[in-house]
XYZ file of C-alpha atoms in Angstrom:
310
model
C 0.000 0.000 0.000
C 2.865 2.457 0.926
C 4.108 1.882 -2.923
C 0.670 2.470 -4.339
C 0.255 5.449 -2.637
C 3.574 7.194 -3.268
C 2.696 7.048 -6.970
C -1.511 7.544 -6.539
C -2.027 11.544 -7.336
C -3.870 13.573 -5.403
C -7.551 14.224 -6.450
C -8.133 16.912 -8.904
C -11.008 18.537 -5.926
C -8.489 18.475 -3.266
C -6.128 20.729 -5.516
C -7.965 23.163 -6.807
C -9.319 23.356 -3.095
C -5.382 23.792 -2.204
C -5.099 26.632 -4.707
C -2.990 23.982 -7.288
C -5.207 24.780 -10.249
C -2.512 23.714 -12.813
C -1.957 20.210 -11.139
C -5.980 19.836 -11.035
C -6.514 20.101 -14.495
C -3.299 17.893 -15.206
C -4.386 14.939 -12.785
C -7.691 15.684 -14.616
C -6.853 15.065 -18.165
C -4.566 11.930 -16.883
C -7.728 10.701 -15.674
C -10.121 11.174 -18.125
C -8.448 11.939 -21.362
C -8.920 8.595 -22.385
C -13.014 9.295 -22.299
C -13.000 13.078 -22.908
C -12.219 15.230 -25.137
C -10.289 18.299 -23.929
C -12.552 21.354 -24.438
C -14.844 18.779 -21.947
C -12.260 18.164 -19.727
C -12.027 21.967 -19.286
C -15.410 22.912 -18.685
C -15.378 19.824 -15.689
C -12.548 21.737 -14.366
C -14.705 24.666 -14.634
C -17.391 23.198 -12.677
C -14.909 21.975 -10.368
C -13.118 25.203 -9.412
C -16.865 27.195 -9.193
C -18.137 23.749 -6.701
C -14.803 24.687 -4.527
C -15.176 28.484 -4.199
C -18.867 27.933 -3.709
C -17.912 25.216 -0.925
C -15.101 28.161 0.224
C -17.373 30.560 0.464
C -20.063 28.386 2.753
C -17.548 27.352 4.894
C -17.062 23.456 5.782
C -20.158 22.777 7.000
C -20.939 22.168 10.850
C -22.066 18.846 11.810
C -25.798 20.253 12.342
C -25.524 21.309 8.875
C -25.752 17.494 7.706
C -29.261 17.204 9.783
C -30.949 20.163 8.096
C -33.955 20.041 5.891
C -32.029 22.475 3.304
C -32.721 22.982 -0.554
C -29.940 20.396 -1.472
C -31.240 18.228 1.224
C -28.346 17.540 2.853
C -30.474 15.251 6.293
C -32.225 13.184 3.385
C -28.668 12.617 2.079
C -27.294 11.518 5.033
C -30.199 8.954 5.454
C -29.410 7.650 2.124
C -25.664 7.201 3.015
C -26.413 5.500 6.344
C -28.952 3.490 4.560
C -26.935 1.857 2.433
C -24.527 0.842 4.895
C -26.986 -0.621 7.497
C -28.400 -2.643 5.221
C -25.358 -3.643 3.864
C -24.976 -5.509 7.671
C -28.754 -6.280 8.920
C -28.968 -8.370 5.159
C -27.008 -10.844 7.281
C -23.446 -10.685 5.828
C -21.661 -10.464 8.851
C -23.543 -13.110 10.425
C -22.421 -15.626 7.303
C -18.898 -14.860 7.955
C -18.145 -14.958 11.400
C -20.016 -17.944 12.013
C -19.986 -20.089 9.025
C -18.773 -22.556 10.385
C -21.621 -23.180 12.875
C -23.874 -22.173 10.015
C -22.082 -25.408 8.088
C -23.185 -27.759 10.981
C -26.644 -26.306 11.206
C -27.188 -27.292 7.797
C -26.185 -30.953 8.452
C -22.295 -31.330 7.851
C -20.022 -32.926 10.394
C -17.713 -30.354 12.107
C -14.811 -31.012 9.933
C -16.434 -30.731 7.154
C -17.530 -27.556 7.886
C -14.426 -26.252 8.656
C -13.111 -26.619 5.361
C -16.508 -25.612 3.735
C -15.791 -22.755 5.614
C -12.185 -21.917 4.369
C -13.589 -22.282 0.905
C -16.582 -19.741 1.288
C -14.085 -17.447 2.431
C -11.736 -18.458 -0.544
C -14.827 -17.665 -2.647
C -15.390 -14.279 -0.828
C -12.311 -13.182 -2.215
C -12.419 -13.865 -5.845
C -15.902 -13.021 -5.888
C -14.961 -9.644 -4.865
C -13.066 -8.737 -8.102
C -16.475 -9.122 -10.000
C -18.166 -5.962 -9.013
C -14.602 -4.332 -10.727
C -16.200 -5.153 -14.184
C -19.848 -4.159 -13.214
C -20.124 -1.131 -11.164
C -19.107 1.700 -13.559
C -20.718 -0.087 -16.404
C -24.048 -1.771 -14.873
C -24.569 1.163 -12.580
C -25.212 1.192 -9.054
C -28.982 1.130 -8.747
C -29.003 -2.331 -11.120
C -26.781 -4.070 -9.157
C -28.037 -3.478 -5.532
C -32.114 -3.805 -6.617
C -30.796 -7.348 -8.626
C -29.127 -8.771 -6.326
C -30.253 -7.858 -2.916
C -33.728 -9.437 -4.847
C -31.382 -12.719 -5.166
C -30.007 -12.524 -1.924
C -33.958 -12.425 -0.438
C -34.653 -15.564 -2.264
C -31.239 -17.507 -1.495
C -32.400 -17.004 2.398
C -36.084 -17.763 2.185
C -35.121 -20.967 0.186
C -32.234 -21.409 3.218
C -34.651 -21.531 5.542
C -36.835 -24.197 3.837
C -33.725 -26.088 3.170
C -32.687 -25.949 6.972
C -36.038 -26.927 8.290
C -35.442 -30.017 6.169
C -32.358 -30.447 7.828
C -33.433 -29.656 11.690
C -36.899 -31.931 11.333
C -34.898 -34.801 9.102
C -36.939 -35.189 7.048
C -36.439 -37.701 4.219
C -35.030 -35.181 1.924
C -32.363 -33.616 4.694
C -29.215 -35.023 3.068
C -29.802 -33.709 0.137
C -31.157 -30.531 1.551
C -27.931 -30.154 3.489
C -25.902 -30.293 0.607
C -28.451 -27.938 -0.984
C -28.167 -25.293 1.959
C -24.688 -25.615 2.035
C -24.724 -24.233 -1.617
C -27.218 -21.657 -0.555
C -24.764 -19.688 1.442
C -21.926 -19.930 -1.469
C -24.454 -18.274 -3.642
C -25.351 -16.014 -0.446
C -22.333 -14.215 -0.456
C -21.931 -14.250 -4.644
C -24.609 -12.516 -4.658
C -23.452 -9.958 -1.691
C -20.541 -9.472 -3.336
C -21.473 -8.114 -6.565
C -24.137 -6.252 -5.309
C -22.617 -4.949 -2.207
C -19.198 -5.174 -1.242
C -18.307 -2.346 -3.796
C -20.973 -0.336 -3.593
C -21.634 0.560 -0.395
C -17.903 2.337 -0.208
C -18.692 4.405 -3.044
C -22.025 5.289 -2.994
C -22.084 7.644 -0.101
C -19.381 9.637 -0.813
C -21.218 10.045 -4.093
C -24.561 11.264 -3.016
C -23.228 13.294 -0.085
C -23.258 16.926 -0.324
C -19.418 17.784 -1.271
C -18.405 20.573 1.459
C -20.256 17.773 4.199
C -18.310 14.318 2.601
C -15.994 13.995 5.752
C -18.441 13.982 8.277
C -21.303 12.296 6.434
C -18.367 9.483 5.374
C -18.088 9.021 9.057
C -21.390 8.921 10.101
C -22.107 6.176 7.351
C -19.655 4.318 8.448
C -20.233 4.464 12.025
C -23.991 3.113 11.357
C -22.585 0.186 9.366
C -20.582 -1.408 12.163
C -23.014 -0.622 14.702
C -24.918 -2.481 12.187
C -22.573 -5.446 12.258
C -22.319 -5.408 15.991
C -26.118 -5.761 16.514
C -25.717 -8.567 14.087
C -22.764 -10.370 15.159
C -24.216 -10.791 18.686
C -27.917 -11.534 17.792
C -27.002 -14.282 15.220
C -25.450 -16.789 17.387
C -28.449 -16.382 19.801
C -31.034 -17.000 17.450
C -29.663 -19.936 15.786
C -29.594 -21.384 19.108
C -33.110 -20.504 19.800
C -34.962 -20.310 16.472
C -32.908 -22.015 14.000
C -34.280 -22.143 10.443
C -36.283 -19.433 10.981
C -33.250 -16.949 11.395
C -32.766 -17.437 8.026
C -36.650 -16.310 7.068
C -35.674 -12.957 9.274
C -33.121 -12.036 6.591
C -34.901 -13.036 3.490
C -37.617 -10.234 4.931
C -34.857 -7.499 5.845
C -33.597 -7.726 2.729
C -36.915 -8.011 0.695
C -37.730 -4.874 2.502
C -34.604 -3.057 0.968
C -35.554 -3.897 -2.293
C -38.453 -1.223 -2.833
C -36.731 1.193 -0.567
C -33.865 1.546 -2.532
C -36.146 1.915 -5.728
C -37.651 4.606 -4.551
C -35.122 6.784 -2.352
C -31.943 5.802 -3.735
C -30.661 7.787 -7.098
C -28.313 6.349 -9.856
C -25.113 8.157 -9.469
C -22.965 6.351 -12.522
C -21.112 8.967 -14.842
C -22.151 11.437 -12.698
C -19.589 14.282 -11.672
C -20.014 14.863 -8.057
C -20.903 18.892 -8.814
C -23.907 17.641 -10.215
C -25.496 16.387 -7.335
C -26.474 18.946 -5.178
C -27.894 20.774 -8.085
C -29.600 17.236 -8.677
C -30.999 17.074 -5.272
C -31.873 20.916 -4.889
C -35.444 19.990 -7.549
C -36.391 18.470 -10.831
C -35.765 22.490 -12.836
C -32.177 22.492 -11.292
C -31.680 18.862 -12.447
C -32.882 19.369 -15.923
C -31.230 22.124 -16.354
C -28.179 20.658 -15.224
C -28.314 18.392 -17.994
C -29.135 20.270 -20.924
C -26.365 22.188 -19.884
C -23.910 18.953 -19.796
C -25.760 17.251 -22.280
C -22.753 17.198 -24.633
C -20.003 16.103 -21.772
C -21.984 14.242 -19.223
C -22.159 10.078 -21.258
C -20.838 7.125 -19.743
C -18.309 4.570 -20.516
C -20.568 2.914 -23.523
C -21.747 6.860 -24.726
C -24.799 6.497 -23.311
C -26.484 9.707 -21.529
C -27.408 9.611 -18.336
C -30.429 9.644 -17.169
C -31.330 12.336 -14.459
C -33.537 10.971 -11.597
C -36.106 13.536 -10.839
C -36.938 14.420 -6.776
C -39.403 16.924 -4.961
């Protein structure tokens, strides 16, 4: 990481809010010559320099600030970003990891067994991981999360049918733990690619710029509070409920299917300057993209499309 970040350049934002102009538009071109052309890649800059003397202007934004009910609403913003992140954890993620294992012998395989069914879901954590890489930029972020978390729903509900099987064996619960033991494989596929990236980038995306920081850390804090609640609940409802744990989570995340349909915007080849001018009402947003109509396409030339909000 230390030889990463000795050659990683500083953002194009945080120079031209450090008066480095110059090295803004450079690290700017580096970055997106390859997609724009340079009479674009000027007028981002542009937009860029007027978003940081706005933001100068305002000052940095007290941490009240984040709570208010103001035209770019920043408090609605800050819901989103938490969202995302808690149910990120109460989907059940956490609970798969830490105790796979015991999850492994709850669906019916001996204890050693489940160990190494447990070292390969973790193997399969990590090269799932390198998926969403591929996907985010050019699926989008609202495609991804609705998919998936839809997937992940099913994969518990049918979990729970599968370890029912198991608990009650029935005449079916071999196969059914063999079946279940799948089920969590697919579990955290399915997490992966519509999660693991996502929730990192998405709230510093749809935060309001001069309020990032402490809406970042805010986020954050509400995911592993998140994951504590979780980690400690799990263990004591598989011991007292069993299959029907399972049923919990296919509900939670059923539940943040429509939610995110609703409340949560696309934010794919969108430049963060266009967001609070997004949020602040459907004029401002159209607007916004007549005015950008010629510079604002994604990595397959498409346009964007411009969620609308009251």
């Amino acid at each position: 990481m230390l030889v990463i970040i000795s050659i990683v350049p500083e953002s194009p934002r945080w120079l031209a809010a450090h008066h480095r102009p110059d090295e803004s538009l450079a690290v700017l071109r580096r970055l997106r010559g390859h997609q724009l052309d340079d009479e674009t890649i000027l007028k981002l800059h542009r937009d860029i320099l007027r978003a940081v003397q706005e933001e100068q202007e305002m000052g940095s934004g007290a941490w009240k600030t984040l709570l208010k009910a103001d035209k770019i609403h920043s408090r609605r913003r800050l819901l989103i970003a938490c969202g995302i992140q808690a149910f990120q954890q109460l989907g059940g993620i956490n609970a798969i990891i830490y105790y796979s294992s015991t999850l492994f012998i709850s669906a019916g395989l001996s204890a050693h067994l489940s160990a190494l069914m447990s070292g390969f879901l973790q193997l399969w954590f990590f090269v799932a991981s390198f998926i969403p890489w591929a996907l985010i930029d050019r699926v989008g972020r609202r495609p991804l999360l609705l998919s998936m978390i839809t997937l992940m729903a099913l994969t518990m509900a049918v979990q729970a049918a599968l370890v029912y099987q198991v608990e009650h064996a029935t005449s079916v619960a071999h196969s059914a733990s063999i079946a279940a033991a799948v089920m969590l494989f697919l579990f955290e596929g399915f997490f992966t690619v519509g999660f693991q990236a996502t929730v990192w980038v998405y709230p510093s995306e749809i935060l309001p710029l001069r309020l990032r920081q402490k809406g970042s850390a805010i986020s954050t804090a509400s995911n592993w509070i998140c994951n504590f609640i979780i980690v400690e609940i799990a263990p004591i409802a598989l011991t007292n409920i069993g299959w029907r744990t399972y049923i919990i989570f296919a509900v939670l995340n059923a539940t943040w299917v429509p939610i995110i349909y609703v409340f949560f915007p696309e934010s794919k080849g969108r430049e963060l300057e266009d967001f609070d001018r997004m949020f602040a009402g459907e004029e401002d947003a159209a607007i916004t993209e007549k005015g950008r109509e010629g510079s604002n396409r994604d990595l397959n030339g498409n346009f964007n499309h411009v969620a609308k909000f009251s």
